[in-house]
mmCIF file of C-alpha atoms and ligand atoms in Angstrom:
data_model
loop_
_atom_site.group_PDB
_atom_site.id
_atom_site.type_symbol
_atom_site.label_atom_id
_atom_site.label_comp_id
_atom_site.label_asym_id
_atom_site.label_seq_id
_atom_site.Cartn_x
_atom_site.Cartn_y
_atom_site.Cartn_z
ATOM 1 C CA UNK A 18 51.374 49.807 115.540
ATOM 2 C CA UNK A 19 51.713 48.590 112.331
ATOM 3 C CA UNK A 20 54.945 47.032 111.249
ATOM 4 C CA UNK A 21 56.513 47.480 108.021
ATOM 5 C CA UNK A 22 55.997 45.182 104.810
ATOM 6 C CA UNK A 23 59.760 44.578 103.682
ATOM 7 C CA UNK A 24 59.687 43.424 100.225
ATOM 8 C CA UNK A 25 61.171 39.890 99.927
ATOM 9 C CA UNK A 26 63.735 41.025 97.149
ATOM 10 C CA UNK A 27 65.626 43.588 98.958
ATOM 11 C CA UNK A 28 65.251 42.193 102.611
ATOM 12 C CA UNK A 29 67.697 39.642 101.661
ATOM 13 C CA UNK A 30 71.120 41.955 101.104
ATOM 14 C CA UNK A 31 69.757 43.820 104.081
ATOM 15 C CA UNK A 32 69.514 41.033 106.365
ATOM 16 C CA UNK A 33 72.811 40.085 105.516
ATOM 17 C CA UNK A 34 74.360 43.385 106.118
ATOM 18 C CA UNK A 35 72.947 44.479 108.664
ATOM 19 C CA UNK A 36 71.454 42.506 111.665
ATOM 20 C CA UNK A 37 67.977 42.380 110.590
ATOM 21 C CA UNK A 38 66.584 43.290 113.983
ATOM 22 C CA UNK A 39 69.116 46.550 113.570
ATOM 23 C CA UNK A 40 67.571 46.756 109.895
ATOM 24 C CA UNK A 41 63.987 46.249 110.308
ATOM 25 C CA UNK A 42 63.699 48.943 114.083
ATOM 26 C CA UNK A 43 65.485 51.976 112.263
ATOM 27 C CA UNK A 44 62.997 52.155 109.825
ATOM 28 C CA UNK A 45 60.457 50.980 111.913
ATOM 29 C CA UNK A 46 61.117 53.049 114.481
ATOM 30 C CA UNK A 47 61.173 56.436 111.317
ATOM 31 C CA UNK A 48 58.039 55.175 110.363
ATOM 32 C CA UNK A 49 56.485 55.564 113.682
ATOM 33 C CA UNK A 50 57.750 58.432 114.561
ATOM 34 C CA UNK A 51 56.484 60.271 110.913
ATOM 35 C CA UNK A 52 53.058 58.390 112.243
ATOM 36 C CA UNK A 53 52.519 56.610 108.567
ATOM 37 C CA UNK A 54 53.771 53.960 106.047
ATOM 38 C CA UNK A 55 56.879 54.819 104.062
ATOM 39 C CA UNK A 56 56.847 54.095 99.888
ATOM 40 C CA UNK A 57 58.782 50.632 100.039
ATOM 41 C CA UNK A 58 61.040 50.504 97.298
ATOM 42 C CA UNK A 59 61.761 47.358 95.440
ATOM 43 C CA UNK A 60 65.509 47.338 95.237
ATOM 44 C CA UNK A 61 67.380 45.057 93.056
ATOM 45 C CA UNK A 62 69.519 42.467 95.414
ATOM 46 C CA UNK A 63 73.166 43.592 95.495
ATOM 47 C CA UNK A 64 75.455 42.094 92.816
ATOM 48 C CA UNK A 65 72.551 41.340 90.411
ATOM 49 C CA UNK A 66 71.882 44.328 88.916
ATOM 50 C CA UNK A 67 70.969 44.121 85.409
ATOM 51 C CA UNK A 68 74.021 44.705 82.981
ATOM 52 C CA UNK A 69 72.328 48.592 82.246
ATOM 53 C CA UNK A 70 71.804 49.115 85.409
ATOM 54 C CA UNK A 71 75.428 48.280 86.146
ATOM 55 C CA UNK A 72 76.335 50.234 84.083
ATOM 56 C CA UNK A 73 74.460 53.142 84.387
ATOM 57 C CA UNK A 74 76.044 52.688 88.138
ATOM 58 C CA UNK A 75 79.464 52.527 87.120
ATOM 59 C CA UNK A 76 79.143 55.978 84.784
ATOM 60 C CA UNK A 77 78.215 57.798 88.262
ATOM 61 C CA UNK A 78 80.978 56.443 89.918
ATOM 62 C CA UNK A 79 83.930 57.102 87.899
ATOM 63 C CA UNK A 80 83.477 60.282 86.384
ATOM 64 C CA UNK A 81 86.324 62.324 86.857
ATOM 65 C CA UNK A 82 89.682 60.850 88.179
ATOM 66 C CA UNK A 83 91.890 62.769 90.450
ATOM 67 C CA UNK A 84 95.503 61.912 89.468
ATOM 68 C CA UNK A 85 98.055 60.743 91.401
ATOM 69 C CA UNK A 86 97.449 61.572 94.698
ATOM 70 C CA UNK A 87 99.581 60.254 97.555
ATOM 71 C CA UNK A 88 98.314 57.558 100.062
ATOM 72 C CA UNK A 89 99.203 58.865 103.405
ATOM 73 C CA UNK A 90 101.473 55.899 104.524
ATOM 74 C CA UNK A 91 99.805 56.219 108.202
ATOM 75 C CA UNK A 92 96.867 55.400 106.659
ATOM 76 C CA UNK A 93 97.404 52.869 103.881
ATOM 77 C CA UNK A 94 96.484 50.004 104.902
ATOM 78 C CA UNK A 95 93.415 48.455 107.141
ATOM 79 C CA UNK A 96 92.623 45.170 108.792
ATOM 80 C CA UNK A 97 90.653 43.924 106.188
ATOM 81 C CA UNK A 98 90.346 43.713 102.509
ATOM 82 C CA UNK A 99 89.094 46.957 100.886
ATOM 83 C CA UNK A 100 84.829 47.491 99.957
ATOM 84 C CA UNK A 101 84.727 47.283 96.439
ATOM 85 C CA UNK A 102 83.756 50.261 94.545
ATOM 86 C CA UNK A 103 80.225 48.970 92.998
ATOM 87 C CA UNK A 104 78.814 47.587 96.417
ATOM 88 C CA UNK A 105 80.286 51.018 98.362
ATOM 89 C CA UNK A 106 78.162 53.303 95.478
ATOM 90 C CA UNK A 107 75.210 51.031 95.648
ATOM 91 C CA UNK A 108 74.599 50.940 99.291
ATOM 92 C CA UNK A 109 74.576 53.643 100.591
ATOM 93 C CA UNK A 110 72.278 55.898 103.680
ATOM 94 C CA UNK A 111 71.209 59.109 101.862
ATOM 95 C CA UNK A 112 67.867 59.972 103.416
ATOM 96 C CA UNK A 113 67.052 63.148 101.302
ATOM 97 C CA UNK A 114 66.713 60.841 98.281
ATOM 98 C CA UNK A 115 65.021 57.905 100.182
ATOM 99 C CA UNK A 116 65.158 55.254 102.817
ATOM 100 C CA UNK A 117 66.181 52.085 101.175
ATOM 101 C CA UNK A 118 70.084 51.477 99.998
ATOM 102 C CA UNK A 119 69.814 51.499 96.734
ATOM 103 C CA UNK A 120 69.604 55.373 96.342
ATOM 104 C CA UNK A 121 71.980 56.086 94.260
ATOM 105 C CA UNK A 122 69.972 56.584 91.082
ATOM 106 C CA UNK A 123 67.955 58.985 92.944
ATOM 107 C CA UNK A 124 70.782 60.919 94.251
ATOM 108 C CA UNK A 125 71.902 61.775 91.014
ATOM 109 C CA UNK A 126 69.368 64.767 90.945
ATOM 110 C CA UNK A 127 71.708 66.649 93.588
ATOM 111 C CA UNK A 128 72.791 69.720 91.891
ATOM 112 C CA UNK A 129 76.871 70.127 92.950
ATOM 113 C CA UNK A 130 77.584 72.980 89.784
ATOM 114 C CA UNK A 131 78.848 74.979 90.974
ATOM 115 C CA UNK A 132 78.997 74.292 94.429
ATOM 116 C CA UNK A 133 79.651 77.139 97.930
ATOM 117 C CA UNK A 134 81.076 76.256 101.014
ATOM 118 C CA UNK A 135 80.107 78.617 103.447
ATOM 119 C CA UNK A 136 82.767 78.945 107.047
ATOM 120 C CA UNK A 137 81.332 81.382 109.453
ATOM 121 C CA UNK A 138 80.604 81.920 112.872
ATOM 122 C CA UNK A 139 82.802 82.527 115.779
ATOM 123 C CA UNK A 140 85.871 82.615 113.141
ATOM 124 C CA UNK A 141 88.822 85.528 112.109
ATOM 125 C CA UNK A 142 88.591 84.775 108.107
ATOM 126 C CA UNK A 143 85.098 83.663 107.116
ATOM 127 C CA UNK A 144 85.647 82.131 103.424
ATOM 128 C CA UNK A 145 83.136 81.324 100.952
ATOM 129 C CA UNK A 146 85.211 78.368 99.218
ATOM 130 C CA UNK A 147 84.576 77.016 95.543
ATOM 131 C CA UNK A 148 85.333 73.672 94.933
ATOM 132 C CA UNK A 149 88.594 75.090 93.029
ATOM 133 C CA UNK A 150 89.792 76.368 95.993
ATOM 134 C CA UNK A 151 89.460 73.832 98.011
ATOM 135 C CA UNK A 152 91.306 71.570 96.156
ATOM 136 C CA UNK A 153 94.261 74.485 95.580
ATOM 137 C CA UNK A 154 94.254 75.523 98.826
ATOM 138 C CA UNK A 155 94.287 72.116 100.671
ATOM 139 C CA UNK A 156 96.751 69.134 99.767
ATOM 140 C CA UNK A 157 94.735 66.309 98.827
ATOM 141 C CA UNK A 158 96.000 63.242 100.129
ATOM 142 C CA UNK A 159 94.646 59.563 100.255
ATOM 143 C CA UNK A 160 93.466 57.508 103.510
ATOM 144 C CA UNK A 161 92.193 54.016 104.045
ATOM 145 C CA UNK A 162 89.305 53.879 106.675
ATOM 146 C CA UNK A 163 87.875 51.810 108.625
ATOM 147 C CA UNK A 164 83.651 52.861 107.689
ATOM 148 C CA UNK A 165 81.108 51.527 110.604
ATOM 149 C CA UNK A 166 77.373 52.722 110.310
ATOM 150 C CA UNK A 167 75.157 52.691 113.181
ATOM 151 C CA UNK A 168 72.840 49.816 111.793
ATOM 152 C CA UNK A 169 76.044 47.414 112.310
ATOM 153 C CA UNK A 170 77.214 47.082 108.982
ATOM 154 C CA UNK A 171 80.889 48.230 108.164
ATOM 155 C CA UNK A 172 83.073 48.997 105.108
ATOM 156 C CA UNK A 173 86.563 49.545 104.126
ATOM 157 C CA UNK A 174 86.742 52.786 102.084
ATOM 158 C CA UNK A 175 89.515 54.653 100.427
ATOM 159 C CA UNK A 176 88.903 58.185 100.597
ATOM 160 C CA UNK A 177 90.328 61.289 98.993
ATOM 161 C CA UNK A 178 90.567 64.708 101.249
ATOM 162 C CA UNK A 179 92.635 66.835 103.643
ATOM 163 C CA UNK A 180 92.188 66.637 107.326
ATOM 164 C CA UNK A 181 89.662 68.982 108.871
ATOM 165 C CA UNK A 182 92.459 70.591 110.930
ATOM 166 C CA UNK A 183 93.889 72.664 107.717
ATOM 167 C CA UNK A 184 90.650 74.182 107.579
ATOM 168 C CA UNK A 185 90.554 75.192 110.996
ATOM 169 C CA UNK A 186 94.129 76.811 110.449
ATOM 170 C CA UNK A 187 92.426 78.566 107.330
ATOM 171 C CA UNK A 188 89.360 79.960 109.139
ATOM 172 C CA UNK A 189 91.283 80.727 112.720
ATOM 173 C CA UNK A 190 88.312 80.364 115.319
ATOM 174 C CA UNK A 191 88.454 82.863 117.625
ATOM 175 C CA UNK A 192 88.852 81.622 121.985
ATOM 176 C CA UNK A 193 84.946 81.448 121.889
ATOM 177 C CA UNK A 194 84.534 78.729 119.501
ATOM 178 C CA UNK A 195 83.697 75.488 121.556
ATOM 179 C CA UNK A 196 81.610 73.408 118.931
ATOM 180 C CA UNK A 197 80.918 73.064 115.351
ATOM 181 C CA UNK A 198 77.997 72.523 113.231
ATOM 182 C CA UNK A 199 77.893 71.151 109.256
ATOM 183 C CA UNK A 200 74.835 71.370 106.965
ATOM 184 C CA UNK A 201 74.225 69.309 104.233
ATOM 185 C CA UNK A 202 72.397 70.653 101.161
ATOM 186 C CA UNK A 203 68.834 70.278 101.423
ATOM 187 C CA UNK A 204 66.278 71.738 98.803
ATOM 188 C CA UNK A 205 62.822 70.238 99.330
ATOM 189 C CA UNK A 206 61.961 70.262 95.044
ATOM 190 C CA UNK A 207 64.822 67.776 94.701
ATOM 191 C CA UNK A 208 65.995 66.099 97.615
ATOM 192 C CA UNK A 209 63.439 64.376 99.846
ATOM 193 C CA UNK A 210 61.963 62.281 96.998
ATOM 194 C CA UNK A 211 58.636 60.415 96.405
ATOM 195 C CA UNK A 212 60.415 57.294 98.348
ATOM 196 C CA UNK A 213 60.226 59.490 101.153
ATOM 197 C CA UNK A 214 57.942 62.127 100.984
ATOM 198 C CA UNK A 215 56.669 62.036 104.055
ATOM 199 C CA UNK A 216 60.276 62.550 105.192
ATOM 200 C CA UNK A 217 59.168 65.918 105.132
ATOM 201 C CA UNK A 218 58.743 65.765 108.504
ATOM 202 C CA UNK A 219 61.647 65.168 109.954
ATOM 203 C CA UNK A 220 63.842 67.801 110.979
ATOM 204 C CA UNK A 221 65.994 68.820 107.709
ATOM 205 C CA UNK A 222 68.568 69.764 106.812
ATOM 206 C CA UNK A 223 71.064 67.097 108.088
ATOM 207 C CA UNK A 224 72.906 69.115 110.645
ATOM 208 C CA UNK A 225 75.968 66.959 112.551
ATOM 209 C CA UNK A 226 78.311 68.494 115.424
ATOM 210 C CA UNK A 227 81.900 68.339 116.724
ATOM 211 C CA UNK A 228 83.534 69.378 119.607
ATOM 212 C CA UNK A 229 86.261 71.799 118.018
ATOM 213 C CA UNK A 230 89.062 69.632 119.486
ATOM 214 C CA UNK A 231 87.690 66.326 117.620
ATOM 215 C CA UNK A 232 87.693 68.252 114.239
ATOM 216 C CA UNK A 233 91.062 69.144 114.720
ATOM 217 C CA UNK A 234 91.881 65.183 115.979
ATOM 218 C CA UNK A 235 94.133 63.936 112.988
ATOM 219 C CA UNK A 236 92.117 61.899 111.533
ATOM 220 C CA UNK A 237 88.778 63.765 110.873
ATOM 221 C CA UNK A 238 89.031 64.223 107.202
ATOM 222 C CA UNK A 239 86.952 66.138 104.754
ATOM 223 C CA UNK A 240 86.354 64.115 101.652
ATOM 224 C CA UNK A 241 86.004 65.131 98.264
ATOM 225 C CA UNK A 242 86.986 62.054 96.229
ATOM 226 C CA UNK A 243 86.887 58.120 96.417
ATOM 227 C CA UNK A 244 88.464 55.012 94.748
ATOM 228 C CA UNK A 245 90.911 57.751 93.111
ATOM 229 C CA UNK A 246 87.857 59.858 91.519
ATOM 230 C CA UNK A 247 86.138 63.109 92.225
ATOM 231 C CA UNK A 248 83.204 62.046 94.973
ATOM 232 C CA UNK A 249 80.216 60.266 93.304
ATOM 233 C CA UNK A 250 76.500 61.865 94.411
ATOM 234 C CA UNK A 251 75.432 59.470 96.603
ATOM 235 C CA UNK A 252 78.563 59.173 98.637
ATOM 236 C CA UNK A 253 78.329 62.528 99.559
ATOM 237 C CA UNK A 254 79.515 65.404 96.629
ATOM 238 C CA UNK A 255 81.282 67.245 96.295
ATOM 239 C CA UNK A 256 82.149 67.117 99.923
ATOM 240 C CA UNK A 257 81.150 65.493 103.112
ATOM 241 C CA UNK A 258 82.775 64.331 106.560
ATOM 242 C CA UNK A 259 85.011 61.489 107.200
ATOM 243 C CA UNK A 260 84.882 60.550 110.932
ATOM 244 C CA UNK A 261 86.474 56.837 111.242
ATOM 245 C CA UNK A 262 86.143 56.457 115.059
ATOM 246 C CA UNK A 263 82.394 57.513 115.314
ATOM 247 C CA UNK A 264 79.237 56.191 113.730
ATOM 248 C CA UNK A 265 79.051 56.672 110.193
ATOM 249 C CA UNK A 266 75.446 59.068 110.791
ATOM 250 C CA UNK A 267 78.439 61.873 112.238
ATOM 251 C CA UNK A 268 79.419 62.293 108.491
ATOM 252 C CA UNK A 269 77.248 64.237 106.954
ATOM 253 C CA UNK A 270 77.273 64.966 103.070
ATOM 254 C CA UNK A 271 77.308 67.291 100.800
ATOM 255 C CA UNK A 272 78.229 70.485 103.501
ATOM 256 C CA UNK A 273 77.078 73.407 102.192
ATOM 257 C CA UNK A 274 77.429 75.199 105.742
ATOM 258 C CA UNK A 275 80.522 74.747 108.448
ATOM 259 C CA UNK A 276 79.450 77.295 111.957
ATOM 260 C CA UNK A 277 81.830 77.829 114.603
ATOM 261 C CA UNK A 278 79.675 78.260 117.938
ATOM 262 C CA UNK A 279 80.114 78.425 121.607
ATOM 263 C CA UNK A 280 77.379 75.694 122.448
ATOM 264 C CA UNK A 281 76.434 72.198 121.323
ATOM 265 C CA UNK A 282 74.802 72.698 118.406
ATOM 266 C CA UNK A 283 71.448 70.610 117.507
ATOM 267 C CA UNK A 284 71.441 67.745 114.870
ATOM 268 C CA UNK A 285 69.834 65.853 112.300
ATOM 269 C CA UNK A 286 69.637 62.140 114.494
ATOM 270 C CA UNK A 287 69.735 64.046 118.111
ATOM 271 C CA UNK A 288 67.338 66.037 117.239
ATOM 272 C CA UNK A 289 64.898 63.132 116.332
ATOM 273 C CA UNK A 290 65.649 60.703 119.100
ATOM 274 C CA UNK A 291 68.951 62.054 121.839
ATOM 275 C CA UNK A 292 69.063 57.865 123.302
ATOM 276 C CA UNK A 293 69.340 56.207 119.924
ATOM 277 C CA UNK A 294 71.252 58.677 118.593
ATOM 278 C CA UNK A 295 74.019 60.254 120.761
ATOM 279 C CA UNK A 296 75.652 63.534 120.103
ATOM 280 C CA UNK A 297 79.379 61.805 120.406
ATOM 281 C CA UNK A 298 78.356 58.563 118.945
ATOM 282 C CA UNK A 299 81.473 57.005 119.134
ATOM 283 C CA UNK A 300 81.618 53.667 117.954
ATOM 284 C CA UNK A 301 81.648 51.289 121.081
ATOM 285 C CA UNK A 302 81.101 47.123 121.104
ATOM 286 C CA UNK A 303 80.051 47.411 125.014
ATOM 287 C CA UNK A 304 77.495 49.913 124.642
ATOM 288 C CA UNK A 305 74.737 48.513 122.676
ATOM 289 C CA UNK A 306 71.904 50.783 120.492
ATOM 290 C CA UNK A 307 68.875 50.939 122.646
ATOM 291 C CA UNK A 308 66.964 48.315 119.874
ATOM 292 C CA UNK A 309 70.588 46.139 119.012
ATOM 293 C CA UNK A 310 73.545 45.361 120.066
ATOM 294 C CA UNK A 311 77.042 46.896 118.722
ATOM 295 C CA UNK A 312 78.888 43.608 119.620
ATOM 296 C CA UNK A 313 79.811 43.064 116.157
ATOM 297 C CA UNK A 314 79.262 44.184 112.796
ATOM 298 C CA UNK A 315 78.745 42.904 108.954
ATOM 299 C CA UNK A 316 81.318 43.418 106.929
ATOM 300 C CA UNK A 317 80.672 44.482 103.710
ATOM 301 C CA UNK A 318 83.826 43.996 101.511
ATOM 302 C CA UNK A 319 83.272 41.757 98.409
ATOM 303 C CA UNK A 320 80.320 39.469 96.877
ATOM 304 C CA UNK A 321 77.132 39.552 97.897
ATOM 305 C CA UNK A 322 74.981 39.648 101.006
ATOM 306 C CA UNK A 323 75.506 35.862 101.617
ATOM 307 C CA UNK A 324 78.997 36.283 101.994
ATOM 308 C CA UNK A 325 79.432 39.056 103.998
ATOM 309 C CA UNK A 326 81.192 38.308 107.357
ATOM 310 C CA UNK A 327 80.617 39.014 110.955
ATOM 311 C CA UNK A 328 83.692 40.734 112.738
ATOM 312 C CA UNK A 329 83.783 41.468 115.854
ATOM 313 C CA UNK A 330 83.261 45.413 116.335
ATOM 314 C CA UNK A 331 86.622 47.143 117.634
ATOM 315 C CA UNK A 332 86.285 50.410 120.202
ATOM 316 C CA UNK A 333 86.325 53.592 118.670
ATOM 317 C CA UNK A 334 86.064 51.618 115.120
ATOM 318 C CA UNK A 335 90.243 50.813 115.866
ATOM 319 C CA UNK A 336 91.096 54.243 116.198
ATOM 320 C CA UNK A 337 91.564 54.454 120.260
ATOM 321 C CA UNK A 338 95.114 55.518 119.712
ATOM 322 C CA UNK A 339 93.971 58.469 118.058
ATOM 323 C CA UNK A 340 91.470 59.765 119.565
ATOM 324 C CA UNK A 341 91.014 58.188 122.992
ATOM 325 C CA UNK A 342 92.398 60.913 125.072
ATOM 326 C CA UNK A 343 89.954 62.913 123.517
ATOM 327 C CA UNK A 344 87.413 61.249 125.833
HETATM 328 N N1 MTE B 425 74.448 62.752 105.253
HETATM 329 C C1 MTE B 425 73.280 63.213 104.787
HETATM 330 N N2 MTE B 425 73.194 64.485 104.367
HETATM 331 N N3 MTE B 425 72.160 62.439 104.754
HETATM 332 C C2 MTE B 425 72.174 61.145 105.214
HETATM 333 O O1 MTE B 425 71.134 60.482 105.188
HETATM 334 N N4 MTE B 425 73.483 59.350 106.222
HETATM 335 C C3 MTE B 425 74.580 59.081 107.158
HETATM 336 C C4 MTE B 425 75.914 59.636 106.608
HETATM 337 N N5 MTE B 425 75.741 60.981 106.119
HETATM 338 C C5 MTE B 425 73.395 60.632 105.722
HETATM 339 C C6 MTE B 425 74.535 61.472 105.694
HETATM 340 C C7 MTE B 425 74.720 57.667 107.447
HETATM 341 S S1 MTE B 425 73.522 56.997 108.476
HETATM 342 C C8 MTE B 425 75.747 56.915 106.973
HETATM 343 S S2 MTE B 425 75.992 55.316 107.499
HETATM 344 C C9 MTE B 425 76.695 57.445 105.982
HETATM 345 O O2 MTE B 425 76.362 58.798 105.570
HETATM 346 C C10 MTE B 425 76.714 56.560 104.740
HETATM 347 O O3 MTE B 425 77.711 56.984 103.836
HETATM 348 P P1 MTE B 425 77.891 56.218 102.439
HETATM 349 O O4 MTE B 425 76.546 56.077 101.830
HETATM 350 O O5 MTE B 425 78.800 57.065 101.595
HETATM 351 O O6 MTE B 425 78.499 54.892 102.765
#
């Protein structure tokens, strides 16, 4: 098997973030399982972008404002400093548009106008919502989160949504409804990119679960803005999931699809590889990825790769009072 050739200029913010062994095996592992050599993208090394580039960045990011929303005191404050806004929307995991961080040029092709939410399934009021009525129907409010990826990198994030419950309310699921499923937007002309063409392979769309009564836990939040604006592309618009106590691959972006169904529905990750990739994926220090451990986690907050700190990882991301029973 033939190991990948990491550039030297981007395996240095990776390394830091992430630990590299966590780094280096997810892709490795993607690349053997597609059976060939990804495109390796030379990414610039986080915090020296050139001044364009910056600010070509910073146009995607702050777009269109949402005013004055309300931070939901439960949920205004975290443990550690907030993720500042440029390193957030410049590392990001958005696998349609490629397989390195630094996607978020790429992403920029997703088309979100106008944009369908389809609810169906095992449901009394199927709704076809519009980004309009989303935001009429559902109270947007403001939470602080926790963010921990499965590579063992983590974030602070301040996101902008209404809790997944009100839509359950909306769509009343009838007694049969056990399980959910969420599609992201996939078209293969635009998404799945010449980064990662041979992506094409894997099992798209990105398809993520719940168990109906951890969508209607309190915190499982559907996002639709961040850092007080309207979501940027590569975080996930116009809407995408919010799951604090589970691994960050549970939130998928960009849902174009919700399904109630009576049976666990198949995924994105499960579907490639079940042991690396649970179906709960809750995020747990003692139980280690099959290729890393989960002990701890980089914590991506200010700066740059060098200065990123180790913390130690907290069960169910900090969130056990929430959602433990649950399990
Ligand atoms: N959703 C889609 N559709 N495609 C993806 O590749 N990556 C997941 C999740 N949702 C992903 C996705 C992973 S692995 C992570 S860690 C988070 O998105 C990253 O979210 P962020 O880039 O906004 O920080």
């Amino acid at each position: 098997m033939n190991l990948i050739r990491i550039p030297k200029s981007w395996q240095i913010p990776e390394r830091e973030a992430t630990s590299e062994s966590a780094f280096f095996n997810r892709r490795h592992f993607l690349k053997t399982l597609i059976g060939a050599g990804l495109g390796a993208s030379i990414l610039p090394i986080l915090g020296c972008e050139s001044e364009e580039s910056k600010q070509a960045l910073v146009e995607t990011l702050q777009k269109s404002k949402i005013q004055k929303i309300h931070t939901n005191p439960a949920f205004s404050q975290v443990d550690r400093p907030m993720t500042t806004e440029l390193l957030a929307g410049q590392y990001n995991n958005y696998y349609e548009f490629g397989s390195g961080k630094s996607i978020w040029k790429a992403a920029q092709a997703l088309p979100t106008e106008p944009w369908k939410l389809e609810v169906t399934g095992l449901v009394k009021n199927p709704q076809i919502y519009d980004l309009d009525d989303l935001q009429k129907k559902f109270p947007l409010e403001e939470r602080i989160y926790r963010f921990r990826c499965v590579e063992a990198w983590s974030m602070a994030l301040p996101w902008i949504g209404f809790p997944m419950r009100s839509l359950i309310t909306d769509v009343e699921p009838t007694s049969q409804a056990k399980f959910v499923r969420f599609t992201s937007y996939y078209d293969s002309k635009i998404t799945v990119g010449p980064l990662w063409s041979l992506g094409a392979r894997l099992p798209w769309p990105y398809t993520e679960g719940l168990r109906i009564e951890e969508m209607a836990n309190e915190l499982a939040f559907f996002a639709l803005g961040i850092y007080g604006h309207l979501l940027p592309k590569q975080h996930g618009a116009p809407i995408r999931m919010v799951l604090p106590w589970k691994y960050g691959f549970k939130g998928a972006k960009s849902i174009v699809k919700i399904e109630f169904v009576d049976r666990q529905p198949a995924t994105f990750w499960n579907t490639i590889d079940a042991r690396e990739y649970d179906f709960e994926a809750n995020v747990n220090p003692t139980k280690p990825h099959p290729r890393w451990s989960q002990a701890t986690e980089k914590f991506i907050g200010q700066g740059s790769g060098f200065s990123w700190e180790r913390r130690e990882t907290l069960p169910y991301n900090g969130y056990g009072e929430y959602v433990a029973n649950l399990y």
